[in-house]
PDB file of C-alpha atoms in Angstrom:
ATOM      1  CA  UNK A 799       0.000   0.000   0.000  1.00  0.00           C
ATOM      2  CA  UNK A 800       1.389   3.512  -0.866  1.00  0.00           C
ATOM      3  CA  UNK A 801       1.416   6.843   1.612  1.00  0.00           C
ATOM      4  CA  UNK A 802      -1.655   8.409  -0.455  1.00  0.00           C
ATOM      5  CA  UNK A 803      -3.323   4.523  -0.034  1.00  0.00           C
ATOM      6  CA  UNK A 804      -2.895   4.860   3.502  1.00  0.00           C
ATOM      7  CA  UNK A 805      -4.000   8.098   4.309  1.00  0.00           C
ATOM      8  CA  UNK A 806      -7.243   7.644   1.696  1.00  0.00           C
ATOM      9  CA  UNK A 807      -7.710   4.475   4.208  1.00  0.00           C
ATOM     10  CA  UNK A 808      -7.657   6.601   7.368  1.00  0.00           C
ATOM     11  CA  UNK A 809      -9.734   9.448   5.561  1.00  0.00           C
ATOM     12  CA  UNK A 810     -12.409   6.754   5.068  1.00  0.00           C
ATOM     13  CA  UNK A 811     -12.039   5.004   8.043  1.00  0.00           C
ATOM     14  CA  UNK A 812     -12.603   8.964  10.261  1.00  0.00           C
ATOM     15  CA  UNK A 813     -15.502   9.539   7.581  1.00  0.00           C
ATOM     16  CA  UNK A 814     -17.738   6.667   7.555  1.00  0.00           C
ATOM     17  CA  UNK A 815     -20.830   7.701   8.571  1.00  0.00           C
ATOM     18  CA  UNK A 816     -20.334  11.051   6.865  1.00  0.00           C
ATOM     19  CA  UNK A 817     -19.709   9.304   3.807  1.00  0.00           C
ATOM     20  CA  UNK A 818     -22.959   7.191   4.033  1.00  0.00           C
ATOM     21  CA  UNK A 819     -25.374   9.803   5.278  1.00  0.00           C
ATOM     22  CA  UNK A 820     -24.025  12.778   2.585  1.00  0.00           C
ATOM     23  CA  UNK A 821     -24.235   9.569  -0.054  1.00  0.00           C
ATOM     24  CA  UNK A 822     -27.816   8.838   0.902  1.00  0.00           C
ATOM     25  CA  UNK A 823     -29.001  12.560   0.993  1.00  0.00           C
ATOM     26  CA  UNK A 824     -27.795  12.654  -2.886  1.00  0.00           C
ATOM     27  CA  UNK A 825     -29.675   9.363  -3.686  1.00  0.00           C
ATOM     28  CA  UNK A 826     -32.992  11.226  -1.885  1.00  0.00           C
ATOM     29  CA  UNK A 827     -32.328  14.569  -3.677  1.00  0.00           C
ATOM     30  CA  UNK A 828     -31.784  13.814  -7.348  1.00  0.00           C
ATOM     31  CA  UNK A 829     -33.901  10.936  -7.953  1.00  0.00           C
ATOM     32  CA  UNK A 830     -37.824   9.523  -6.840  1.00  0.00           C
ATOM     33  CA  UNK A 831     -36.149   6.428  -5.223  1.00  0.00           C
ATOM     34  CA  UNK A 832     -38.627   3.666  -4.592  1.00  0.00           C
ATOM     35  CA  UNK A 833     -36.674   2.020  -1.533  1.00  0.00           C
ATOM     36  CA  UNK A 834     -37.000   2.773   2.280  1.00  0.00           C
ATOM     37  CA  UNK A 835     -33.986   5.041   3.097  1.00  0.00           C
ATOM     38  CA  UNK A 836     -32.428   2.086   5.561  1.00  0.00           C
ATOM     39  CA  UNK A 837     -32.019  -0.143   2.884  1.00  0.00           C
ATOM     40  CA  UNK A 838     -30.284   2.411   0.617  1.00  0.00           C
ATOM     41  CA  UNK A 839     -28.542   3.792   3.625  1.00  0.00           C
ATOM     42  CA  UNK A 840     -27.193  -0.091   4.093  1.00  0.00           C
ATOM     43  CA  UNK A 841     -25.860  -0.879   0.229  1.00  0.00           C
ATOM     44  CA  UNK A 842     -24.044   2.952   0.709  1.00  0.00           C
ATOM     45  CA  UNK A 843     -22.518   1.500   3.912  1.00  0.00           C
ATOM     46  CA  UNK A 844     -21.824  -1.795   1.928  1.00  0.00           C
ATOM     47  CA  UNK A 845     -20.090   0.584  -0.608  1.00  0.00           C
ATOM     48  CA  UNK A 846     -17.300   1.847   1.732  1.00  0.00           C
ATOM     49  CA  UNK A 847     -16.359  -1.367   3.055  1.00  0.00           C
ATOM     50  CA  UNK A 848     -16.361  -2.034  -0.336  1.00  0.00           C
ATOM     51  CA  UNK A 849     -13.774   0.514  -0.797  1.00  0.00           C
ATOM     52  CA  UNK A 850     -12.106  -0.002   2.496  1.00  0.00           C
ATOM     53  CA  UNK A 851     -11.355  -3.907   1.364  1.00  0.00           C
ATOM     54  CA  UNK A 852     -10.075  -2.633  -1.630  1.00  0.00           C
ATOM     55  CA  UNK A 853      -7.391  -0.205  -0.095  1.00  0.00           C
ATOM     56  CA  UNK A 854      -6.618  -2.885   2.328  1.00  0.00           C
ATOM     57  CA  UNK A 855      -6.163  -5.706  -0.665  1.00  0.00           C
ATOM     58  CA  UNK A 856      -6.669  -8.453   1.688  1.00  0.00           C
ATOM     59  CA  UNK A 857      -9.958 -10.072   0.945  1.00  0.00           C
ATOM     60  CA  UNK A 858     -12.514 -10.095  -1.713  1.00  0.00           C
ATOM     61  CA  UNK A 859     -15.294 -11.338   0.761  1.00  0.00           C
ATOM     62  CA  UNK A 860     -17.061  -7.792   0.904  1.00  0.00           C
ATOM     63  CA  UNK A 861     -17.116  -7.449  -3.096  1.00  0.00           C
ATOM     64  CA  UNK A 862     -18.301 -10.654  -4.070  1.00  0.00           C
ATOM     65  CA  UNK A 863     -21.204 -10.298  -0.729  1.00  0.00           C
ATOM     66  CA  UNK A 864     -22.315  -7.059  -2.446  1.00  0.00           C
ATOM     67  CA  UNK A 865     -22.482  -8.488  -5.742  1.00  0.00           C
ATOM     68  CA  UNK A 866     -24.554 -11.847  -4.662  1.00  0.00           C
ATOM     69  CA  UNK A 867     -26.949  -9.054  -3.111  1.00  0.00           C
ATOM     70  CA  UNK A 868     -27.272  -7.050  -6.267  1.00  0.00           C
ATOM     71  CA  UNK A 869     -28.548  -9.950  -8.160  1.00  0.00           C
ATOM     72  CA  UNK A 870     -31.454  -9.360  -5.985  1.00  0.00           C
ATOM     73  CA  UNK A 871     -31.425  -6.093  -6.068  1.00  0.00           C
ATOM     74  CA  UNK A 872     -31.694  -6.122  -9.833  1.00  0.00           C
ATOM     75  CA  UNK A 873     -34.928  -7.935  -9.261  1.00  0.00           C
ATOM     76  CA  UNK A 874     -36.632  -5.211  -7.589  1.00  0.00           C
ATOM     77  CA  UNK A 875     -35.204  -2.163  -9.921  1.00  0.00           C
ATOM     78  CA  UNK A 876     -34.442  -0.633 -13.178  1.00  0.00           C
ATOM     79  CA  UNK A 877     -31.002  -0.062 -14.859  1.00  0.00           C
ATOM     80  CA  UNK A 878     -31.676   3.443 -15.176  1.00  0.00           C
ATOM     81  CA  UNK A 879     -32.813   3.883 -11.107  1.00  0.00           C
ATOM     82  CA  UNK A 880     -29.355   2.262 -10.592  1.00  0.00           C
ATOM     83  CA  UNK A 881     -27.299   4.547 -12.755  1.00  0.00           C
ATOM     84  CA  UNK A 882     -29.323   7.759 -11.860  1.00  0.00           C
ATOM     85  CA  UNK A 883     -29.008   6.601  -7.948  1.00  0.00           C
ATOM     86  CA  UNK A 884     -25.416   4.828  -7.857  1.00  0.00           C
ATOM     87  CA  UNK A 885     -23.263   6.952  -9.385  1.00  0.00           C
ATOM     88  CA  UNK A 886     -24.055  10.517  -8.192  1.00  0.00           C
ATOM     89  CA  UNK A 887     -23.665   8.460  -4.835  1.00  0.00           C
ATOM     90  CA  UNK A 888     -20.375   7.414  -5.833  1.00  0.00           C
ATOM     91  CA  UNK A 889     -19.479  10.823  -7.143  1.00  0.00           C
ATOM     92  CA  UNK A 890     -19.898  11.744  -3.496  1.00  0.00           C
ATOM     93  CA  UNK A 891     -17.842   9.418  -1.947  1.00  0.00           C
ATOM     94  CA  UNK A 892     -14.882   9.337  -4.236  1.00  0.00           C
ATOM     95  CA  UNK A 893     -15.452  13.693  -4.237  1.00  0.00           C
ATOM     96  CA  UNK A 894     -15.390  14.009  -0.847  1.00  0.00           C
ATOM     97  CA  UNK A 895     -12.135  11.461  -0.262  1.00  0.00           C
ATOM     98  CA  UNK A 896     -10.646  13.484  -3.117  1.00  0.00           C
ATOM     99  CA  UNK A 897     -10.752  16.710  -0.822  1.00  0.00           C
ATOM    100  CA  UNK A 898     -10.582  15.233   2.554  1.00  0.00           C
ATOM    101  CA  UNK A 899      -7.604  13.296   1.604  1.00  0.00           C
ATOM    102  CA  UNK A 900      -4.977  16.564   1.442  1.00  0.00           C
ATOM    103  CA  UNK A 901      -3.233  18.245  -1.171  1.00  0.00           C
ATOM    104  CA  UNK A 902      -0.091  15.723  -0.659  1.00  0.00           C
ATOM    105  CA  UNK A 903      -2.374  12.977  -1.612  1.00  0.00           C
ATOM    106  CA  UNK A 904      -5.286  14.587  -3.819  1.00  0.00           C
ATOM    107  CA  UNK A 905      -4.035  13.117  -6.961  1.00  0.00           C
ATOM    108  CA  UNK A 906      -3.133  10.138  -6.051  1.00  0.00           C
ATOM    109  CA  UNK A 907      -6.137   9.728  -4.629  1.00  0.00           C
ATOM    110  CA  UNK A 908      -8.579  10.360  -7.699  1.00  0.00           C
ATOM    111  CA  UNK A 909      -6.554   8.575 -10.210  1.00  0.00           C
ATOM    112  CA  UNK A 910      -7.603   5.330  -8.059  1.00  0.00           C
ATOM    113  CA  UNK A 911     -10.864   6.266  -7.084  1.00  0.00           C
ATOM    114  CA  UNK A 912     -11.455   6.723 -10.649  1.00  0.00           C
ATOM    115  CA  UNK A 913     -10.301   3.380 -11.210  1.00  0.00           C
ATOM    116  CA  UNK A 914     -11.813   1.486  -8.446  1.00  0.00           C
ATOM    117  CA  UNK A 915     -15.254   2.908  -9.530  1.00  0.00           C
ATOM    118  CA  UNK A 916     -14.833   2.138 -12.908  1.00  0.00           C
ATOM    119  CA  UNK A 917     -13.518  -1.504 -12.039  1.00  0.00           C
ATOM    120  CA  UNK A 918     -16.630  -1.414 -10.081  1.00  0.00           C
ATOM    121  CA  UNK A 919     -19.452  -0.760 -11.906  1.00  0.00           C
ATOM    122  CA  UNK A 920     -17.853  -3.372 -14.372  1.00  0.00           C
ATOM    123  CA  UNK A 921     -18.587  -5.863 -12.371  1.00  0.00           C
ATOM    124  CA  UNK A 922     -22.121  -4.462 -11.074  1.00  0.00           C
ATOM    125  CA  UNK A 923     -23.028  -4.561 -14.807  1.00  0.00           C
ATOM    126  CA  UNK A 924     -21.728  -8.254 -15.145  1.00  0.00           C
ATOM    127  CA  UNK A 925     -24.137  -9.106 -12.875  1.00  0.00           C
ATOM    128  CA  UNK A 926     -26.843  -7.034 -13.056  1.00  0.00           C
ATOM    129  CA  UNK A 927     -27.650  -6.630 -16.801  1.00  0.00           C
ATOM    130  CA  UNK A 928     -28.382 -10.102 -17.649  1.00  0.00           C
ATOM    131  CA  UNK A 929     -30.921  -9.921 -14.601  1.00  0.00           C
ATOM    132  CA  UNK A 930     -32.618  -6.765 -16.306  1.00  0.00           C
ATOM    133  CA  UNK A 931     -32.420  -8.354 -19.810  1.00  0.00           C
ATOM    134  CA  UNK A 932     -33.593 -11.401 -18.827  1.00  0.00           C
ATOM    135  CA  UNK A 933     -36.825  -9.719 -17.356  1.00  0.00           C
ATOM    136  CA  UNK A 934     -36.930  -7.630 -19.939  1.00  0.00           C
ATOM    137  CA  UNK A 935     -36.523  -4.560 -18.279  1.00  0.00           C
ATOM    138  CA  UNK A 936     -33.600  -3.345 -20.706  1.00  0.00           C
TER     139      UNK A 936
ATOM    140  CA  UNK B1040     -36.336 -21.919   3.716  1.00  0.00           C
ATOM    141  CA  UNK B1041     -35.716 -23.593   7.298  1.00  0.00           C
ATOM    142  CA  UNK B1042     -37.186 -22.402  10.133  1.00  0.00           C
ATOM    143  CA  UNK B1043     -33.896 -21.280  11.565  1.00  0.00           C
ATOM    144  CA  UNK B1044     -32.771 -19.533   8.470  1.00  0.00           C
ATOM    145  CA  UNK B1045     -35.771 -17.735   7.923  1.00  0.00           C
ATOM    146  CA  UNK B1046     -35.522 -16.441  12.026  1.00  0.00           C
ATOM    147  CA  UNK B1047     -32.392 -15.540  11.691  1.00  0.00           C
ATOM    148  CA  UNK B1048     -32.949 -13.420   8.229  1.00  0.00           C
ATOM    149  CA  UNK B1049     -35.827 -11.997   9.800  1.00  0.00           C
ATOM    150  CA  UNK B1050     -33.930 -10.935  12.644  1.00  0.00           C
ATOM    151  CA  UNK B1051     -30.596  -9.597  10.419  1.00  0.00           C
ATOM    152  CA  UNK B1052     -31.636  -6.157  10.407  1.00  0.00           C
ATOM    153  CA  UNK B1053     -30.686  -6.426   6.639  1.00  0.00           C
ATOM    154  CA  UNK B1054     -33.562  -4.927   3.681  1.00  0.00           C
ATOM    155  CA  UNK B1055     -35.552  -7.580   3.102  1.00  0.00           C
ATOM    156  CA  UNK B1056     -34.479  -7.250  -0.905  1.00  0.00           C
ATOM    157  CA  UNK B1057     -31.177  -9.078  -0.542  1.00  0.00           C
ATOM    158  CA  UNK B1058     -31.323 -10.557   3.873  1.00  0.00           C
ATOM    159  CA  UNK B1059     -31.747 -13.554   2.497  1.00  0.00           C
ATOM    160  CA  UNK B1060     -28.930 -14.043   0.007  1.00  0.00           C
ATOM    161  CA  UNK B1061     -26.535 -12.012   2.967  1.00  0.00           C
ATOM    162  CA  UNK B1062     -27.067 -14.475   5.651  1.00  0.00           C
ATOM    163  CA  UNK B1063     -26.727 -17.618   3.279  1.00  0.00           C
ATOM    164  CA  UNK B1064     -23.562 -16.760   2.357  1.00  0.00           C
ATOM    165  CA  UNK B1065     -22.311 -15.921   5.625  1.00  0.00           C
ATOM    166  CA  UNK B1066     -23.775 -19.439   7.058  1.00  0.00           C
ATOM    167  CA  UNK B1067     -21.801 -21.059   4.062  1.00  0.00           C
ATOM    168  CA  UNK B1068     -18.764 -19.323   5.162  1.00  0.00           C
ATOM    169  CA  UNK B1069     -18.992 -20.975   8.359  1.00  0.00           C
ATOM    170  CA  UNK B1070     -19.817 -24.253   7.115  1.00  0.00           C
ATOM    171  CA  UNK B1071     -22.870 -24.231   7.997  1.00  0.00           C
ATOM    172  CA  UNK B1072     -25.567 -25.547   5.516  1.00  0.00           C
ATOM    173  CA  UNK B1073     -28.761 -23.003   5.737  1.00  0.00           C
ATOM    174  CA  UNK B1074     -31.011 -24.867   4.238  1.00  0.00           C
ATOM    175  CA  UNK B1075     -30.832 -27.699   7.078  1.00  0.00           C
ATOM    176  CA  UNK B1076     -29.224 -25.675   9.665  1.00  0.00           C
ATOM    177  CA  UNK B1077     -30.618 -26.225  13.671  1.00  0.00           C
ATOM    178  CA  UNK B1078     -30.494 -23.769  16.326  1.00  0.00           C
ATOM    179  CA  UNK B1079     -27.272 -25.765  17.619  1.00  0.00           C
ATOM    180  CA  UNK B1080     -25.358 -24.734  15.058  1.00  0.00           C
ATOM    181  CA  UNK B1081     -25.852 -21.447  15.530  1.00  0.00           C
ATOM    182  CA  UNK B1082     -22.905 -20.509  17.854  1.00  0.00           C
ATOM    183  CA  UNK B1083     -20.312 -21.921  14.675  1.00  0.00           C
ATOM    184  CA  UNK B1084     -21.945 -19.217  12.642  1.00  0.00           C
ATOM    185  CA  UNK B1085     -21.747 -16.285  14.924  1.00  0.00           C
ATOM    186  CA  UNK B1086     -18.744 -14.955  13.776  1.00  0.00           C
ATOM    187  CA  UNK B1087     -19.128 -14.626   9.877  1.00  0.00           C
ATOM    188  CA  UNK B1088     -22.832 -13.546  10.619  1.00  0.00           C
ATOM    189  CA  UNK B1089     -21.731 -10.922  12.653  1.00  0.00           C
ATOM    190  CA  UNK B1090     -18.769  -9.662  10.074  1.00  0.00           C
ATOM    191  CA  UNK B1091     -22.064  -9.819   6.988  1.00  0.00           C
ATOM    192  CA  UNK B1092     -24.431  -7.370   8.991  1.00  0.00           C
ATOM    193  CA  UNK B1093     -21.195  -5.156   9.576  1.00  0.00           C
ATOM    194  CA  UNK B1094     -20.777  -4.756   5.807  1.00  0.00           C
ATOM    195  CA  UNK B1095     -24.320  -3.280   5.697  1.00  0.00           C
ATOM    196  CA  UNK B1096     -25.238  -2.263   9.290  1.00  0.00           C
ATOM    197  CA  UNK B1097     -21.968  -0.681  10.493  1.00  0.00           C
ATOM    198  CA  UNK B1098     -20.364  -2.124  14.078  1.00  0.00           C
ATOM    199  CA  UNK B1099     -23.104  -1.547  16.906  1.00  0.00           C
ATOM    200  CA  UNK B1100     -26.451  -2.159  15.015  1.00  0.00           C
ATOM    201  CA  UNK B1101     -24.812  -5.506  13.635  1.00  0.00           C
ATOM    202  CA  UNK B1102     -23.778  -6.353  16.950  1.00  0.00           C
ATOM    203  CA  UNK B1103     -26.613  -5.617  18.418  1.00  0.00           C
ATOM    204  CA  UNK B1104     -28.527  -7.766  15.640  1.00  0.00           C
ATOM    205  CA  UNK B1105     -26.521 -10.652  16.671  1.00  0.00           C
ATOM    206  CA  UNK B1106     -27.356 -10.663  20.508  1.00  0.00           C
ATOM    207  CA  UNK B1107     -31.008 -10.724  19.538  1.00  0.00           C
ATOM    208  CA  UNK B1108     -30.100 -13.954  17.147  1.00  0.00           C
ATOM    209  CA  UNK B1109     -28.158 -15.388  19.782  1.00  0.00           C
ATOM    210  CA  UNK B1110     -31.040 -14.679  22.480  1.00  0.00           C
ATOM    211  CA  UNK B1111     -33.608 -16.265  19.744  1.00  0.00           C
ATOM    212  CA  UNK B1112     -32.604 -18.502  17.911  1.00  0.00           C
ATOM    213  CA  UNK B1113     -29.612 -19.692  20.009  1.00  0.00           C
ATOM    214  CA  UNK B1114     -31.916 -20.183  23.224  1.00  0.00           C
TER     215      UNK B1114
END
């Protein structure tokens, strides 16, 4: 793990429930979400240990979890809820790492933000388009 | 779904969207089959049901979800 890993890791670690409440609030505010605010609250909280297993590069036990769940998730949504509710969400997590992190460590820190989204939603699609094509939903 | 597993899921805390798929996998984890699992087994499974609802819950609600499984289901 590099310095700017490390510190992005303690910058997460300090702003957890920051990160998840500010995350949700942007999920309420831009879009007419059809899910209680607990259980968006919980796959936003699912997101930064998401992150946080990531920067620690031990396990893979947290991404593959999430994923298993957003097979069922898929079942219960639309593509376009997902995109128009996950990424602003996203936009404010890796955003307000980006700033939180320092100066020293800014860059650093969005190139592989940038990156671990991206990887993300990869695999998000890999699971949950089939799910919406198969019910015809896309 | 067995009686335990579907107590336990009920009691997870977790949105009912995606409990279900949460607590199987931890169970698997620690080797415990849901599908036939008794309320003995329960104790084996503690730990890996405790580190799921943390993913999703955070530390003191999915603690807190656990003592109520343990005082439920566990007897």
């Amino acid at each position: 793990m590099t310095e700017g890993q490390r510190q992005l890791l303690a910058t997460l670690r300090g702003k957890r429930d920051e990160l998840v409440q500010r995350s949700t609030d942007i999920a309420y505010a831009t879009n007419d979400v059809d899910l209680p605010r607990a259980d968006v609250e919980q796959m936003l909280r699912a997101c930064i240990a998401l992150l946080e297993e990531g920067l620690v590069g031990e396990s893979r036990a947290v991404r593959d979890g999430f994923l298993a769940a957003l097979d069922d998730v898929a079942r219960t949504t639309t593509w376009e809820l997902t995109m128009r509710t996950g990424l602003p969400c996203w936009g404010i997590i890796v955003g307000r790492l980006a700033v939180d992190v320092g100066e020293a460590h800014r860059d650093e820190a969005i190139a592989y933000l940038s990156r671990f989204m991206g990887d993300w939603w990869a695999d998000v699609s890999k699971v949950m388009l089939p799910v919406f094509m198969a019910e015809g939903k896309l | 779904m067995s009686k335990v597993l579907d107590e336990i899921v009920g009691l997870s805390g977790i949105s009912p969207i995606f409990a279900k798929t949460v607590v199987k996998r931890a169970l698997e984890r620690a080797g415990v089959d849901p599908e036939s699992m008794r309320a003995s087994e329960l104790e084996k499974a503690l730990p890996e049901l405790e580190r799921a609802l943390t993913v999703y819950l955070g530390d003191k609600a999915a603690s807190d979800r656990v003592a109520a499984i343990k005082r439920t289901v566990g007897g």
